[in-house]
Amino acid sequence: LSHSLQAKMSRPVQARRLEGIDKNIWVEFAKLAATYSKVNLGQGFPDFPVPDFLTEAFSRALSGGNHMLHQYTRAFGHPPLVKVLAQFFEKLLGRDLDPMTNVMVTVGAYQALFCCFQALVDEGDEVIIIEPFFDCYEPMVKMAGGTPVFVPLRPNPPKDGKLMSSADWQLDAAELASKFSERTKAIVLNSPNNPLGKVFSRGELGLIAELCVKHDVLCISDEVYEWLVYDGKQHIRMASLEGMWERTVTIGSAGKTFSATGWKVGWVVGPDRLLKHLRTVHQNSVYLCATIAQEAVAQGFQRELMLYGKPESYFVQLPKELQQKRDWLVQSLDGVGMKPIIPEGTYFLVADISQFKSDVPDVPNSDEPYDYRFTKWMVKNKGLAAIPLSTFYSEAHKNNYSNFIRFCFAKEEATLKAASDILQKWKQEKNS
Ligand code: PMP
């Protein structure tokens, strides 16, 4: 290369908005799991099949004679899908919805989140994030020029020696209120919460809603696990609370709802005054989502609308099955002394690994939290993949919450049994 060509390449290529957000835990841990794991309870996806009615709907869309399903559809959502989503959410929210302006389809809930932050957050705006949180909220806020402000759920261990529940992790009302100011543009709520499985109560939601109304703050409500709620608990939608519809964007995911995470169909439901700006981001980024997947999801929702609340409904059956899987994993973790926090919802479970410190070699001067070292050691030495909980915390709070790891239990019985066998064998080795 000539001198002049080399000189031209010395200028930074990376946009400033990417500074400090280049690491991604899922890329790192997916690679570790692929290399070492015999049993992968790490990343959140089911290893059991998609329901038959959904694959059949996809096959019909693929080869049913309507060749236009292979072409572009409406940018903001395939008409049959936005129509049925509007019908469904009218039921859930108890208000009339316009499919064209109150619903938008996205490439998974992930792109829905991206649209929210890009459309609603300006340079200098603050966005409140409740810890622990689905990790992408932080870089997405930063990429939009905003400042994340964190407020933790604080664990209150039960005194009677019982196992902790995700309900024992609560917001401190005064601490939460102290985070709101005139700089606050939005709060991100994720109920049921990944990673804890916490299902926010009406009281907790009411507290957040009151602060949003008082400070004129928007709520980005990530409800992708809306159907995965256990023990007869009820998922309450933020947008259904008084004064919240006009300031809330509700996010959902067919990936979680129909156990088809690879389809990447998500949606937002909300007032036109917010959604019209999300549409601007959408039309200037991905423009539209795969037509055929939207058609199949639309048919899935039509089925669910017909069976709403009935025992045959997938939204009734799936949580029933997952609750059994949860109970099974709770038992096997408890049996080996990896104390589980019983989740009220989602397909995740957080377990306490403080009793396993002696198993994992100490790395002097390492600034890596214990749960990171533990998870890496476990996948390499035991073949079991999980995710360190501190991943779901801001840099400043990581070290306060590094005694836990997260498992995903949306798995076949055989997978959960294989995990339990690994844990049992490990316990026997410890005891001998
Ligand atoms: N929000 C939460 C809380 C999640 O856990 C996930 C997926 N792990 C998403 C959003 C993204 O969902 P999708 O796969 O539909 O993009």
Short mmCIF file of N, CA and C and ligand atoms in Angstrom, two decimals, residues 107-110 113 134 137 190 194 222 224-225 253 256 261 264, ligand 1:
data_model
loop_
_atom_site.label_atom_id
_atom_site.label_comp_id
_atom_site.label_asym_id
_atom_site.label_seq_id
_atom_site.Cartn_x
_atom_site.Cartn_y
_atom_site.Cartn_z
N VAL A 107 -39.65 -6.97 14.05
CA VAL A 107 -38.80 -8.16 13.96
C VAL A 107 -38.46 -8.59 15.39
N GLY A 108 -39.36 -9.33 15.99
CA GLY A 108 -39.21 -9.74 17.38
C GLY A 108 -39.42 -8.57 18.32
N ALA A 109 -39.52 -8.89 19.60
CA ALA A 109 -39.66 -7.84 20.61
C ALA A 109 -38.40 -6.97 20.64
N TYR A 110 -37.30 -7.56 20.24
CA TYR A 110 -36.01 -6.85 20.22
C TYR A 110 -36.10 -5.58 19.36
N LEU A 113 -38.29 -2.93 20.94
CA LEU A 113 -37.56 -2.15 21.95
C LEU A 113 -36.70 -1.09 21.27
N PHE A 134 -33.36 -7.27 31.36
CA PHE A 134 -32.94 -7.86 30.08
C PHE A 134 -31.87 -6.93 29.52
N TYR A 137 -31.56 -3.37 27.20
CA TYR A 137 -32.14 -2.05 27.46
C TYR A 137 -31.04 -0.98 27.60
N ASN A 190 -40.52 -4.57 32.92
CA ASN A 190 -40.55 -5.90 32.32
C ASN A 190 -41.21 -6.88 33.31
N ASN A 194 -37.61 -11.03 33.19
CA ASN A 194 -36.43 -11.84 32.88
C ASN A 194 -35.26 -11.08 33.51
N ASP A 222 -42.36 -4.13 28.59
CA ASP A 222 -41.93 -5.35 27.90
C ASP A 222 -42.66 -6.52 28.56
N VAL A 224 -43.23 -9.66 27.12
CA VAL A 224 -43.09 -10.82 26.24
C VAL A 224 -43.44 -12.15 26.93
N TYR A 225 -43.38 -12.19 28.26
CA TYR A 225 -43.73 -13.43 28.97
C TYR A 225 -45.15 -13.38 29.53
N SER A 253 -44.19 -10.78 21.98
CA SER A 253 -43.34 -11.59 21.11
C SER A 253 -44.00 -12.93 20.79
N LYS A 256 -41.93 -15.94 22.21
CA LYS A 256 -42.20 -16.43 23.56
C LYS A 256 -43.60 -17.02 23.64
N THR A 261 -38.99 -18.92 18.91
CA THR A 261 -38.13 -17.72 19.02
C THR A 261 -37.42 -17.40 17.70
N LYS A 264 -38.95 -14.66 14.97
CA LYS A 264 -38.71 -13.22 15.15
C LYS A 264 -39.91 -12.37 14.71
N1 PMP B 1 -37.63 -8.85 26.08
C1 PMP B 1 -37.30 -9.79 26.97
C2 PMP B 1 -37.52 -9.53 28.41
C3 PMP B 1 -36.72 -10.99 26.54
O1 PMP B 1 -36.37 -11.91 27.43
C4 PMP B 1 -36.52 -11.20 25.15
C5 PMP B 1 -35.91 -12.47 24.61
N2 PMP B 1 -35.00 -13.11 25.40
C6 PMP B 1 -36.89 -10.19 24.26
C7 PMP B 1 -37.44 -9.03 24.76
C8 PMP B 1 -36.68 -10.32 22.78
O2 PMP B 1 -37.70 -11.07 22.20
P1 PMP B 1 -37.66 -11.52 20.67
O3 PMP B 1 -36.99 -12.84 20.62
O4 PMP B 1 -39.11 -11.60 20.28
O5 PMP B 1 -36.94 -10.48 19.90
#
